Every structure is written in structure tokens, then in C-alpha cells.
């Protein structure tokens, strides 16, 4: 069975409407795509994804650990934990030291340290030692860093955390425990665009001498000129694609297995790779894009 932590009980709590507004306001204030789904509400969790539930849980415990205020009632908090467990999340094990570490890192990035170097190093060593929970720390740093730091400060924070093996990204349990593949489809229109784009310049160049002859010497049929330009452009374009190993191009489209952001990958050349590993631009999750299986799977984690 899972070990689920419980925050201390509070007798008083805001009304349902106030809780919903507060939770939504906290979440919508972030940059970087950490917003709750429009159909998700703290009082009606049926429309919430696993990522939504995790973000609500983070906000609730973050508020409690940092300000000793609990924004949701006991029964709602219990239901939130049950929903997380039901959907296969192991996230309800958020530790106080993790919150303290993330808060210290963020304040350091802002230039307003809140603890001594010795205290900070002690927390850092604890986080580094507990390697299995680095994804939890990464998610906390991403969510709260995006919410409170400038883009420059956030980038510096992300770089500094790499020394601890922490890849600051939207990679909570919803990402790390999800093994469901994302199906790939071929975008025929986009694939054809590769050939057309490369053929455009040769086609225009081929039209110049034809137009010159027609203008200065003898009028030539317009249809013939267009056909000549297109044929020349396509032939030279294909030759260029072969030269650049971009022939037989196909663009495969799918979605990130973590945040569901659209993912596109170009496969081309005589020796196409069967699998390409790339990083999601939105959440940083490594993705294995398989041309043979026509699916996206979560890639091998980066070195921790």
C-alpha cells in the first residue's frame, strides 16, 4: 500500500467559492503552462487530470508549509489524496524538507537568502542523497520558480540545479509513472511542404530566362512557362533534397506523454533512424519517437 502523508487538521476553512477562486488564482498566475484544465475544480474533481490533481495538492501543502494556512477543508483534502491514489500517483508523500529546500533555492535566485549557508548545504545534501525523489523536487522548483521568478532568474536556477542532477521541469508522478504511448500520425501536407519549399527557389530561377525570352524576343505561351518552371523546380528541388539527405521526408505528429503538448519530428534520408529521442519543449520530458512503431514513449531519464 501507499504511504500517504496528512497535513494537520484545521477547524476553519474558506467557503467553496473562495477556495475555488483562490486555487484558480494561484495556478493561473504561473507562466510556462502549469494552469489547471478549464474543466477542473477543487470542488468537482471529475474533470481533473492527474497533473491537475498534483498541482492542486502542491498548492495546498505549499501554502500550509510556508504560511501555516490550510486553504481546503479536511474532507476535500482527503478526497484529493484518494483521487491521486486512485489514478496511480505516488505524489502524496510531499516532505516538509523538500518545500524548505525549494523555498530556499528560489529566494537565493531572487537574491534574498532566508537561511545560512550551513542550513542550505544540509538541505541540499539531503535532497541529493534521496535521489528517488528528485522528480518531486524538480516539479516543485518548476511550478514555484515559474510563478515567482523572472525568466533570467529561472534560467539561472535551472542551470544551478543540474549540479545536483535535478532537471527542473514539469515532471511529477503524472509524467514519471505514465507508460501509455502516444500514437503518431503522418502529416502528409507538412511532409510535402519540405519538397515544395526547397523547390520554390529553383522554380523562380527557371522562370527568369523563360520570361526574358518571351519579353525581349518572341512571346511564349504562359502555360508552357509555368509548366517549365514547376518541372524544373521540382527536379532541382529533389536533387537538392537528395544532396542534403532530406529526400523521402515524412513528418510524424503526436503528443508529449507527460503534458500532451504537440510534438513533431522529421524523418528523412536514405537511412532513416528508427527512433529519435528528443526533449519536450514545454515540460522537458525525454521522449522516444519511434518511426517503426508509430508511437511516442517516455525516454530513458537523463543522468541523475
PDB file of C-alpha atoms in Angstrom:
ATOM      1  CA  UNK A   1       0.000   0.000   0.000  1.00  0.00           C
ATOM      2  CA  UNK A   2       0.973   3.617  -0.451  1.00  0.00           C
ATOM      3  CA  UNK A   3       2.150   5.814   2.344  1.00  0.00           C
ATOM      4  CA  UNK A   4       0.067   8.974   2.265  1.00  0.00           C
ATOM      5  CA  UNK A   5       1.016  11.909   4.433  1.00  0.00           C
ATOM      6  CA  UNK A   6      -1.631  14.001   6.097  1.00  0.00           C
ATOM      7  CA  UNK A   7      -1.396  17.675   6.856  1.00  0.00           C
ATOM      8  CA  UNK A   8      -2.557  18.714  10.314  1.00  0.00           C
ATOM      9  CA  UNK A   9      -6.312  19.238  10.546  1.00  0.00           C
ATOM     10  CA  UNK A  10      -7.701  22.724  10.618  1.00  0.00           C
ATOM     11  CA  UNK A  11     -11.061  23.595  12.092  1.00  0.00           C
ATOM     12  CA  UNK A  12     -11.880  26.587   9.907  1.00  0.00           C
ATOM     13  CA  UNK A  13     -11.674  26.898   6.135  1.00  0.00           C
ATOM     14  CA  UNK A  14     -12.829  29.346   3.481  1.00  0.00           C
ATOM     15  CA  UNK A  15     -16.083  28.787   1.596  1.00  0.00           C
ATOM     16  CA  UNK A  16     -16.189  26.576  -1.503  1.00  0.00           C
ATOM     17  CA  UNK A  17     -16.356  29.594  -3.812  1.00  0.00           C
ATOM     18  CA  UNK A  18     -13.440  31.310  -2.106  1.00  0.00           C
ATOM     19  CA  UNK A  19     -11.364  28.123  -2.214  1.00  0.00           C
ATOM     20  CA  UNK A  20     -12.060  27.703  -5.907  1.00  0.00           C
ATOM     21  CA  UNK A  21     -11.158  31.300  -6.717  1.00  0.00           C
ATOM     22  CA  UNK A  22      -8.008  31.165  -4.584  1.00  0.00           C
ATOM     23  CA  UNK A  23      -6.842  27.874  -6.093  1.00  0.00           C
ATOM     24  CA  UNK A  24      -7.540  29.095  -9.620  1.00  0.00           C
ATOM     25  CA  UNK A  25      -5.836  32.449  -8.998  1.00  0.00           C
ATOM     26  CA  UNK A  26      -2.697  30.766  -7.644  1.00  0.00           C
ATOM     27  CA  UNK A  27      -2.494  28.456 -10.621  1.00  0.00           C
ATOM     28  CA  UNK A  28      -3.348  30.948 -13.363  1.00  0.00           C
ATOM     29  CA  UNK A  29      -0.656  33.288 -12.075  1.00  0.00           C
ATOM     30  CA  UNK A  30       2.062  30.944 -13.377  1.00  0.00           C
ATOM     31  CA  UNK A  31       3.890  31.093 -16.666  1.00  0.00           C
ATOM     32  CA  UNK A  32       5.019  28.046 -18.613  1.00  0.00           C
ATOM     33  CA  UNK A  33       1.815  26.034 -18.985  1.00  0.00           C
ATOM     34  CA  UNK A  34       1.103  24.922 -15.388  1.00  0.00           C
ATOM     35  CA  UNK A  35      -2.533  26.048 -15.461  1.00  0.00           C
ATOM     36  CA  UNK A  36      -5.380  23.802 -14.384  1.00  0.00           C
ATOM     37  CA  UNK A  37      -7.669  22.460 -17.084  1.00  0.00           C
ATOM     38  CA  UNK A  38     -10.801  24.599 -17.594  1.00  0.00           C
ATOM     39  CA  UNK A  39     -12.989  21.640 -16.564  1.00  0.00           C
ATOM     40  CA  UNK A  40     -11.105  21.103 -13.288  1.00  0.00           C
ATOM     41  CA  UNK A  41     -12.304  22.412  -9.921  1.00  0.00           C
ATOM     42  CA  UNK A  42     -11.300  21.704  -6.336  1.00  0.00           C
ATOM     43  CA  UNK A  43     -14.986  21.034  -5.573  1.00  0.00           C
ATOM     44  CA  UNK A  44     -15.593  18.826  -8.623  1.00  0.00           C
ATOM     45  CA  UNK A  45     -12.559  16.678  -9.406  1.00  0.00           C
ATOM     46  CA  UNK A  46     -14.145  14.516 -12.103  1.00  0.00           C
ATOM     47  CA  UNK A  47     -12.909  16.915 -14.782  1.00  0.00           C
ATOM     48  CA  UNK A  48      -9.353  16.985 -13.415  1.00  0.00           C
ATOM     49  CA  UNK A  49      -6.419  15.177 -14.966  1.00  0.00           C
ATOM     50  CA  UNK A  50      -3.736  13.569 -12.820  1.00  0.00           C
ATOM     51  CA  UNK A  51      -1.459  16.555 -13.460  1.00  0.00           C
ATOM     52  CA  UNK A  52      -4.262  18.908 -12.320  1.00  0.00           C
ATOM     53  CA  UNK A  53      -4.716  16.970  -9.076  1.00  0.00           C
ATOM     54  CA  UNK A  54      -0.991  17.025  -8.374  1.00  0.00           C
ATOM     55  CA  UNK A  55      -0.820  20.779  -8.889  1.00  0.00           C
ATOM     56  CA  UNK A  56      -3.763  21.327  -6.509  1.00  0.00           C
ATOM     57  CA  UNK A  57      -2.066  19.107  -3.947  1.00  0.00           C
ATOM     58  CA  UNK A  58       1.189  21.026  -4.306  1.00  0.00           C
ATOM     59  CA  UNK A  59      -0.571  24.363  -3.857  1.00  0.00           C
ATOM     60  CA  UNK A  60      -2.458  23.163  -0.778  1.00  0.00           C
ATOM     61  CA  UNK A  61       0.607  21.796   1.035  1.00  0.00           C
ATOM     62  CA  UNK A  62       2.901  24.569  -0.144  1.00  0.00           C
ATOM     63  CA  UNK A  63       0.515  27.127   1.376  1.00  0.00           C
ATOM     64  CA  UNK A  64       0.340  25.150   4.619  1.00  0.00           C
ATOM     65  CA  UNK A  65       4.081  24.529   4.970  1.00  0.00           C
ATOM     66  CA  UNK A  66       5.068  28.118   4.122  1.00  0.00           C
ATOM     67  CA  UNK A  67       2.327  30.122   5.872  1.00  0.00           C
ATOM     68  CA  UNK A  68       0.631  27.634   8.214  1.00  0.00           C
ATOM     69  CA  UNK A  69      -2.677  28.240   6.414  1.00  0.00           C
ATOM     70  CA  UNK A  70      -4.782  25.422   5.010  1.00  0.00           C
ATOM     71  CA  UNK A  71      -6.948  26.521   2.072  1.00  0.00           C
ATOM     72  CA  UNK A  72      -9.192  23.452   1.780  1.00  0.00           C
ATOM     73  CA  UNK A  73     -11.442  21.583   4.183  1.00  0.00           C
ATOM     74  CA  UNK A  74     -10.446  18.235   5.664  1.00  0.00           C
ATOM     75  CA  UNK A  75     -12.947  16.184   3.630  1.00  0.00           C
ATOM     76  CA  UNK A  76     -11.870  17.867   0.363  1.00  0.00           C
ATOM     77  CA  UNK A  77      -8.215  17.261   1.211  1.00  0.00           C
ATOM     78  CA  UNK A  78      -8.930  13.586   1.916  1.00  0.00           C
ATOM     79  CA  UNK A  79     -10.812  13.281  -1.382  1.00  0.00           C
ATOM     80  CA  UNK A  80      -7.902  14.887  -3.218  1.00  0.00           C
ATOM     81  CA  UNK A  81      -5.490  12.305  -1.766  1.00  0.00           C
ATOM     82  CA  UNK A  82      -7.892   9.473  -2.645  1.00  0.00           C
ATOM     83  CA  UNK A  83      -8.209  10.694  -6.238  1.00  0.00           C
ATOM     84  CA  UNK A  84      -4.433  10.893  -6.566  1.00  0.00           C
ATOM     85  CA  UNK A  85      -4.014   7.352  -5.222  1.00  0.00           C
ATOM     86  CA  UNK A  86      -6.852   6.075  -7.444  1.00  0.00           C
ATOM     87  CA  UNK A  87      -5.212   7.499 -10.570  1.00  0.00           C
ATOM     88  CA  UNK A  88      -1.892   5.845  -9.715  1.00  0.00           C
ATOM     89  CA  UNK A  89       0.019   8.822  -8.383  1.00  0.00           C
ATOM     90  CA  UNK A  90       2.588   8.405  -5.644  1.00  0.00           C
ATOM     91  CA  UNK A  91       2.861  12.150  -5.181  1.00  0.00           C
ATOM     92  CA  UNK A  92       1.050  12.434  -1.791  1.00  0.00           C
ATOM     93  CA  UNK A  93       4.372  11.998   0.009  1.00  0.00           C
ATOM     94  CA  UNK A  94       5.473  15.629  -0.197  1.00  0.00           C
ATOM     95  CA  UNK A  95       8.050  16.267   2.504  1.00  0.00           C
ATOM     96  CA  UNK A  96       8.479  19.430   4.547  1.00  0.00           C
ATOM     97  CA  UNK A  97      12.238  19.494   3.874  1.00  0.00           C
ATOM     98  CA  UNK A  98      11.537  19.468   0.125  1.00  0.00           C
ATOM     99  CA  UNK A  99       9.365  22.559   0.470  1.00  0.00           C
ATOM    100  CA  UNK A 100      12.001  24.222   2.651  1.00  0.00           C
ATOM    101  CA  UNK A 101      14.731  23.436   0.105  1.00  0.00           C
ATOM    102  CA  UNK A 102      12.706  24.723  -2.856  1.00  0.00           C
ATOM    103  CA  UNK A 103      11.792  27.900  -0.992  1.00  0.00           C
ATOM    104  CA  UNK A 104      15.472  28.467  -0.110  1.00  0.00           C
ATOM    105  CA  UNK A 105      16.593  27.887  -3.714  1.00  0.00           C
ATOM    106  CA  UNK A 106      14.002  30.329  -5.059  1.00  0.00           C
ATOM    107  CA  UNK A 107      14.882  33.012  -2.524  1.00  0.00           C
ATOM    108  CA  UNK A 108      18.589  32.561  -3.321  1.00  0.00           C
ATOM    109  CA  UNK A 109      17.775  33.041  -7.001  1.00  0.00           C
ATOM    110  CA  UNK A 110      15.975  36.277  -6.106  1.00  0.00           C
ATOM    111  CA  UNK A 111      18.984  37.458  -4.114  1.00  0.00           C
ATOM    112  CA  UNK A 112      17.176  37.309  -0.760  1.00  0.00           C
ATOM    113  CA  UNK A 113      18.553  34.235   1.094  1.00  0.00           C
ATOM    114  CA  UNK A 114      16.449  33.061   4.037  1.00  0.00           C
ATOM    115  CA  UNK A 115      18.905  30.704   5.745  1.00  0.00           C
ATOM    116  CA  UNK A 116      22.598  30.326   6.483  1.00  0.00           C
ATOM    117  CA  UNK A 117      24.971  28.532   4.127  1.00  0.00           C
ATOM    118  CA  UNK A 118      25.276  25.654   6.586  1.00  0.00           C
ATOM    119  CA  UNK A 119      21.494  25.150   6.732  1.00  0.00           C
ATOM    120  CA  UNK A 120      21.238  25.349   2.939  1.00  0.00           C
ATOM    121  CA  UNK A 121      24.053  22.846   2.397  1.00  0.00           C
ATOM    122  CA  UNK A 122      22.409  20.464   4.879  1.00  0.00           C
ATOM    123  CA  UNK A 123      19.130  20.556   2.956  1.00  0.00           C
ATOM    124  CA  UNK A 124      20.951  20.254  -0.380  1.00  0.00           C
ATOM    125  CA  UNK A 125      22.792  17.144   0.818  1.00  0.00           C
ATOM    126  CA  UNK A 126      19.503  15.606   1.962  1.00  0.00           C
ATOM    127  CA  UNK A 127      17.860  16.219  -1.406  1.00  0.00           C
ATOM    128  CA  UNK A 128      20.896  14.885  -3.274  1.00  0.00           C
ATOM    129  CA  UNK A 129      21.012  11.755  -1.114  1.00  0.00           C
ATOM    130  CA  UNK A 130      17.347  10.927  -1.689  1.00  0.00           C
ATOM    131  CA  UNK A 131      17.730  10.522  -5.438  1.00  0.00           C
ATOM    132  CA  UNK A 132      14.410   8.755  -5.976  1.00  0.00           C
ATOM    133  CA  UNK A 133      12.555  11.957  -5.080  1.00  0.00           C
ATOM    134  CA  UNK A 134      14.413  14.332  -7.371  1.00  0.00           C
ATOM    135  CA  UNK A 135      11.480  14.461  -9.786  1.00  0.00           C
ATOM    136  CA  UNK A 136       9.294  15.748  -6.957  1.00  0.00           C
ATOM    137  CA  UNK A 137      11.833  18.480  -6.198  1.00  0.00           C
ATOM    138  CA  UNK A 138      12.120  19.276  -9.926  1.00  0.00           C
ATOM    139  CA  UNK A 139       8.356  19.716 -10.216  1.00  0.00           C
ATOM    140  CA  UNK A 140       8.218  21.962  -7.150  1.00  0.00           C
ATOM    141  CA  UNK A 141      11.086  24.087  -8.479  1.00  0.00           C
ATOM    142  CA  UNK A 142       9.416  24.357 -11.880  1.00  0.00           C
ATOM    143  CA  UNK A 143       5.961  25.280 -10.569  1.00  0.00           C
ATOM    144  CA  UNK A 144       7.069  27.766  -7.923  1.00  0.00           C
ATOM    145  CA  UNK A 145      10.038  29.070  -9.910  1.00  0.00           C
ATOM    146  CA  UNK A 146       7.845  29.891 -12.915  1.00  0.00           C
ATOM    147  CA  UNK A 147       5.381  31.566 -10.568  1.00  0.00           C
ATOM    148  CA  UNK A 148       7.794  33.824  -8.678  1.00  0.00           C
ATOM    149  CA  UNK A 149      10.993  34.335 -10.706  1.00  0.00           C
ATOM    150  CA  UNK A 150      11.868  36.357 -13.776  1.00  0.00           C
ATOM    151  CA  UNK A 151      12.843  34.347 -16.890  1.00  0.00           C
ATOM    152  CA  UNK A 152      16.520  35.172 -16.301  1.00  0.00           C
ATOM    153  CA  UNK A 153      16.385  34.113 -12.639  1.00  0.00           C
ATOM    154  CA  UNK A 154      14.550  30.915 -13.558  1.00  0.00           C
ATOM    155  CA  UNK A 155      17.175  30.021 -16.177  1.00  0.00           C
ATOM    156  CA  UNK A 156      19.977  30.571 -13.651  1.00  0.00           C
ATOM    157  CA  UNK A 157      18.132  28.421 -11.097  1.00  0.00           C
ATOM    158  CA  UNK A 158      17.709  25.620 -13.644  1.00  0.00           C
ATOM    159  CA  UNK A 159      21.409  25.673 -14.501  1.00  0.00           C
ATOM    160  CA  UNK A 160      22.472  25.629 -10.838  1.00  0.00           C
ATOM    161  CA  UNK A 161      20.269  22.594 -10.096  1.00  0.00           C
ATOM    162  CA  UNK A 162      21.942  20.499 -12.802  1.00  0.00           C
ATOM    163  CA  UNK A 163      24.897  20.062 -10.443  1.00  0.00           C
ATOM    164  CA  UNK A 164      22.517  18.127  -8.154  1.00  0.00           C
ATOM    165  CA  UNK A 165      21.241  16.056 -11.051  1.00  0.00           C
ATOM    166  CA  UNK A 166      17.877  17.871 -10.965  1.00  0.00           C
ATOM    167  CA  UNK A 167      16.346  18.688 -14.347  1.00  0.00           C
ATOM    168  CA  UNK A 168      13.910  21.483 -13.473  1.00  0.00           C
ATOM    169  CA  UNK A 169      10.800  20.638 -15.477  1.00  0.00           C
ATOM    170  CA  UNK A 170       7.133  19.710 -15.257  1.00  0.00           C
ATOM    171  CA  UNK A 171       7.863  16.074 -14.399  1.00  0.00           C
ATOM    172  CA  UNK A 172       5.745  14.943 -11.466  1.00  0.00           C
ATOM    173  CA  UNK A 173       4.332  11.458 -10.927  1.00  0.00           C
ATOM    174  CA  UNK A 174       1.919  12.067 -13.784  1.00  0.00           C
ATOM    175  CA  UNK A 175       4.935  12.002 -16.095  1.00  0.00           C
ATOM    176  CA  UNK A 176       7.306   9.573 -14.414  1.00  0.00           C
ATOM    177  CA  UNK A 177       4.689   6.867 -13.823  1.00  0.00           C
ATOM    178  CA  UNK A 178       2.864   7.169 -17.143  1.00  0.00           C
ATOM    179  CA  UNK A 179       3.856   4.423 -19.577  1.00  0.00           C
ATOM    180  CA  UNK A 180       0.976   4.934 -22.012  1.00  0.00           C
ATOM    181  CA  UNK A 181       2.290   5.580 -25.529  1.00  0.00           C
ATOM    182  CA  UNK A 182       1.187   8.468 -27.707  1.00  0.00           C
ATOM    183  CA  UNK A 183       0.186   7.396 -31.216  1.00  0.00           C
ATOM    184  CA  UNK A 184       1.995   9.047 -34.117  1.00  0.00           C
ATOM    185  CA  UNK A 185       0.345  10.061 -37.372  1.00  0.00           C
ATOM    186  CA  UNK A 186       1.953  11.149 -40.625  1.00  0.00           C
ATOM    187  CA  UNK A 187       1.343  14.748 -41.635  1.00  0.00           C
ATOM    188  CA  UNK A 188       1.275  14.342 -45.414  1.00  0.00           C
ATOM    189  CA  UNK A 189       0.747  18.052 -46.061  1.00  0.00           C
ATOM    190  CA  UNK A 190       3.724  19.048 -43.911  1.00  0.00           C
ATOM    191  CA  UNK A 191       5.852  16.318 -45.484  1.00  0.00           C
ATOM    192  CA  UNK A 192       5.068  17.652 -48.967  1.00  0.00           C
ATOM    193  CA  UNK A 193       5.884  21.170 -47.824  1.00  0.00           C
ATOM    194  CA  UNK A 194       9.534  20.143 -47.422  1.00  0.00           C
ATOM    195  CA  UNK A 195       9.821  19.371 -51.148  1.00  0.00           C
ATOM    196  CA  UNK A 196       7.792  22.419 -52.193  1.00  0.00           C
ATOM    197  CA  UNK A 197       9.821  24.778 -50.008  1.00  0.00           C
ATOM    198  CA  UNK A 198      13.135  23.565 -51.419  1.00  0.00           C
ATOM    199  CA  UNK A 199      11.766  23.600 -54.991  1.00  0.00           C
ATOM    200  CA  UNK A 200      10.466  27.184 -54.799  1.00  0.00           C
ATOM    201  CA  UNK A 201      13.783  28.937 -55.450  1.00  0.00           C
ATOM    202  CA  UNK A 202      14.799  26.759 -58.463  1.00  0.00           C
ATOM    203  CA  UNK A 203      11.312  27.252 -59.908  1.00  0.00           C
ATOM    204  CA  UNK A 204      11.623  31.032 -59.693  1.00  0.00           C
ATOM    205  CA  UNK A 205      15.119  30.955 -61.191  1.00  0.00           C
ATOM    206  CA  UNK A 206      13.906  28.773 -64.045  1.00  0.00           C
ATOM    207  CA  UNK A 207      11.109  31.217 -64.799  1.00  0.00           C
ATOM    208  CA  UNK A 208      13.525  34.135 -65.308  1.00  0.00           C
ATOM    209  CA  UNK A 209      15.115  33.057 -68.638  1.00  0.00           C
ATOM    210  CA  UNK A 210      11.739  31.872 -69.973  1.00  0.00           C
ATOM    211  CA  UNK A 211      10.181  35.240 -69.151  1.00  0.00           C
ATOM    212  CA  UNK A 212      13.198  37.040 -70.664  1.00  0.00           C
ATOM    213  CA  UNK A 213      12.914  35.222 -73.958  1.00  0.00           C
ATOM    214  CA  UNK A 214       9.165  35.835 -74.042  1.00  0.00           C
ATOM    215  CA  UNK A 215       9.561  39.561 -73.311  1.00  0.00           C
ATOM    216  CA  UNK A 216      12.573  40.507 -75.440  1.00  0.00           C
ATOM    217  CA  UNK A 217      12.445  38.074 -78.386  1.00  0.00           C
ATOM    218  CA  UNK A 218       9.333  36.044 -79.007  1.00  0.00           C
ATOM    219  CA  UNK A 219       6.169  35.720 -76.881  1.00  0.00           C
ATOM    220  CA  UNK A 220       5.907  32.241 -75.442  1.00  0.00           C
ATOM    221  CA  UNK A 221       2.790  30.526 -74.038  1.00  0.00           C
ATOM    222  CA  UNK A 222       2.186  31.379 -70.364  1.00  0.00           C
ATOM    223  CA  UNK A 223       1.076  27.836 -69.601  1.00  0.00           C
ATOM    224  CA  UNK A 224       4.295  26.488 -71.050  1.00  0.00           C
ATOM    225  CA  UNK A 225       6.337  28.854 -68.895  1.00  0.00           C
ATOM    226  CA  UNK A 226       4.541  27.847 -65.723  1.00  0.00           C
ATOM    227  CA  UNK A 227       4.890  24.139 -66.549  1.00  0.00           C
ATOM    228  CA  UNK A 228       8.593  24.565 -67.378  1.00  0.00           C
ATOM    229  CA  UNK A 229       9.261  26.449 -64.130  1.00  0.00           C
ATOM    230  CA  UNK A 230       7.409  23.932 -61.963  1.00  0.00           C
ATOM    231  CA  UNK A 231       9.029  20.922 -63.610  1.00  0.00           C
ATOM    232  CA  UNK A 232      12.499  22.437 -63.322  1.00  0.00           C
ATOM    233  CA  UNK A 233      11.876  23.457 -59.734  1.00  0.00           C
ATOM    234  CA  UNK A 234      10.691  20.006 -58.713  1.00  0.00           C
ATOM    235  CA  UNK A 235      13.597  18.257 -60.442  1.00  0.00           C
ATOM    236  CA  UNK A 236      16.229  20.562 -58.965  1.00  0.00           C
ATOM    237  CA  UNK A 237      14.435  20.556 -55.609  1.00  0.00           C
ATOM    238  CA  UNK A 238      14.516  16.781 -55.452  1.00  0.00           C
ATOM    239  CA  UNK A 239      18.189  16.822 -56.380  1.00  0.00           C
ATOM    240  CA  UNK A 240      18.881  19.268 -53.555  1.00  0.00           C
ATOM    241  CA  UNK A 241      16.932  17.132 -51.082  1.00  0.00           C
ATOM    242  CA  UNK A 242      18.959  14.076 -52.099  1.00  0.00           C
ATOM    243  CA  UNK A 243      22.148  16.087 -51.683  1.00  0.00           C
ATOM    244  CA  UNK A 244      21.118  17.257 -48.195  1.00  0.00           C
ATOM    245  CA  UNK A 245      19.810  13.821 -47.137  1.00  0.00           C
ATOM    246  CA  UNK A 246      16.291  15.233 -46.847  1.00  0.00           C
ATOM    247  CA  UNK A 247      14.756  13.054 -49.538  1.00  0.00           C
ATOM    248  CA  UNK A 248      11.748  10.857 -48.790  1.00  0.00           C
ATOM    249  CA  UNK A 249      10.832  13.202 -45.947  1.00  0.00           C
ATOM    250  CA  UNK A 250       7.998  12.354 -43.586  1.00  0.00           C
ATOM    251  CA  UNK A 251       6.805  14.440 -40.653  1.00  0.00           C
ATOM    252  CA  UNK A 252       5.294  12.474 -37.778  1.00  0.00           C
ATOM    253  CA  UNK A 253       2.996  14.211 -35.318  1.00  0.00           C
ATOM    254  CA  UNK A 254       1.997  13.117 -31.812  1.00  0.00           C
ATOM    255  CA  UNK A 255       1.727  14.442 -28.255  1.00  0.00           C
ATOM    256  CA  UNK A 256       4.058  14.502 -25.261  1.00  0.00           C
ATOM    257  CA  UNK A 257       3.271  11.598 -22.925  1.00  0.00           C
ATOM    258  CA  UNK A 258       3.501  13.969 -19.964  1.00  0.00           C
ATOM    259  CA  UNK A 259       1.967  17.361 -20.777  1.00  0.00           C
ATOM    260  CA  UNK A 260       0.264  16.425 -24.091  1.00  0.00           C
ATOM    261  CA  UNK A 261       1.959  19.283 -25.945  1.00  0.00           C
ATOM    262  CA  UNK A 262       2.025  18.583 -29.733  1.00  0.00           C
ATOM    263  CA  UNK A 263       5.305  17.028 -30.880  1.00  0.00           C
ATOM    264  CA  UNK A 264       6.586  16.939 -34.464  1.00  0.00           C
ATOM    265  CA  UNK A 265       9.595  15.057 -35.791  1.00  0.00           C
ATOM    266  CA  UNK A 266      11.102  14.966 -39.276  1.00  0.00           C
ATOM    267  CA  UNK A 267      12.488  11.667 -40.601  1.00  0.00           C
ATOM    268  CA  UNK A 268      14.349  11.855 -43.927  1.00  0.00           C
ATOM    269  CA  UNK A 269      17.196  10.437 -45.988  1.00  0.00           C
ATOM    270  CA  UNK A 270      18.110   7.011 -47.302  1.00  0.00           C
ATOM    271  CA  UNK A 271      18.926   5.695 -43.824  1.00  0.00           C
ATOM    272  CA  UNK A 272      16.168   6.965 -41.547  1.00  0.00           C
ATOM    273  CA  UNK A 273      16.678   6.443 -37.851  1.00  0.00           C
ATOM    274  CA  UNK A 274      14.125   4.028 -36.353  1.00  0.00           C
ATOM    275  CA  UNK A 275      13.904   6.049 -33.105  1.00  0.00           C
ATOM    276  CA  UNK A 276      14.720   9.666 -32.300  1.00  0.00           C
ATOM    277  CA  UNK A 277      14.962  10.860 -28.702  1.00  0.00           C
ATOM    278  CA  UNK A 278      14.097  14.491 -28.098  1.00  0.00           C
ATOM    279  CA  UNK A 279      13.134  16.728 -25.205  1.00  0.00           C
ATOM    280  CA  UNK A 280       9.631  18.179 -24.939  1.00  0.00           C
ATOM    281  CA  UNK A 281       9.904  21.950 -25.411  1.00  0.00           C
ATOM    282  CA  UNK A 282       7.209  22.555 -22.794  1.00  0.00           C
ATOM    283  CA  UNK A 283       7.889  20.213 -19.877  1.00  0.00           C
ATOM    284  CA  UNK A 284      11.389  18.854 -20.556  1.00  0.00           C
ATOM    285  CA  UNK A 285      10.373  15.179 -20.595  1.00  0.00           C
ATOM    286  CA  UNK A 286      12.592  12.948 -22.760  1.00  0.00           C
ATOM    287  CA  UNK A 287      10.564  11.263 -25.497  1.00  0.00           C
ATOM    288  CA  UNK A 288      11.421   8.270 -27.700  1.00  0.00           C
ATOM    289  CA  UNK A 289       9.766   8.875 -31.090  1.00  0.00           C
ATOM    290  CA  UNK A 290       9.577   5.542 -32.907  1.00  0.00           C
ATOM    291  CA  UNK A 291       9.035   5.683 -36.669  1.00  0.00           C
ATOM    292  CA  UNK A 292       8.665   1.906 -36.904  1.00  0.00           C
ATOM    293  CA  UNK A 293       6.116   1.539 -34.086  1.00  0.00           C
ATOM    294  CA  UNK A 294       4.452   4.887 -34.889  1.00  0.00           C
ATOM    295  CA  UNK A 295       4.268   5.857 -31.228  1.00  0.00           C
ATOM    296  CA  UNK A 296       5.925   8.068 -28.624  1.00  0.00           C
ATOM    297  CA  UNK A 297       7.157   6.559 -25.380  1.00  0.00           C
ATOM    298  CA  UNK A 298       8.770   8.267 -22.436  1.00  0.00           C
ATOM    299  CA  UNK A 299      12.507   8.176 -22.962  1.00  0.00           C
ATOM    300  CA  UNK A 300      15.271   6.996 -20.695  1.00  0.00           C
ATOM    301  CA  UNK A 301      15.702   9.562 -17.902  1.00  0.00           C
ATOM    302  CA  UNK A 302      18.727  11.800 -18.020  1.00  0.00           C
ATOM    303  CA  UNK A 303      21.610  11.041 -15.698  1.00  0.00           C
ATOM    304  CA  UNK A 304      20.586  11.951 -12.186  1.00  0.00           C
TER     305      UNK A 304
END
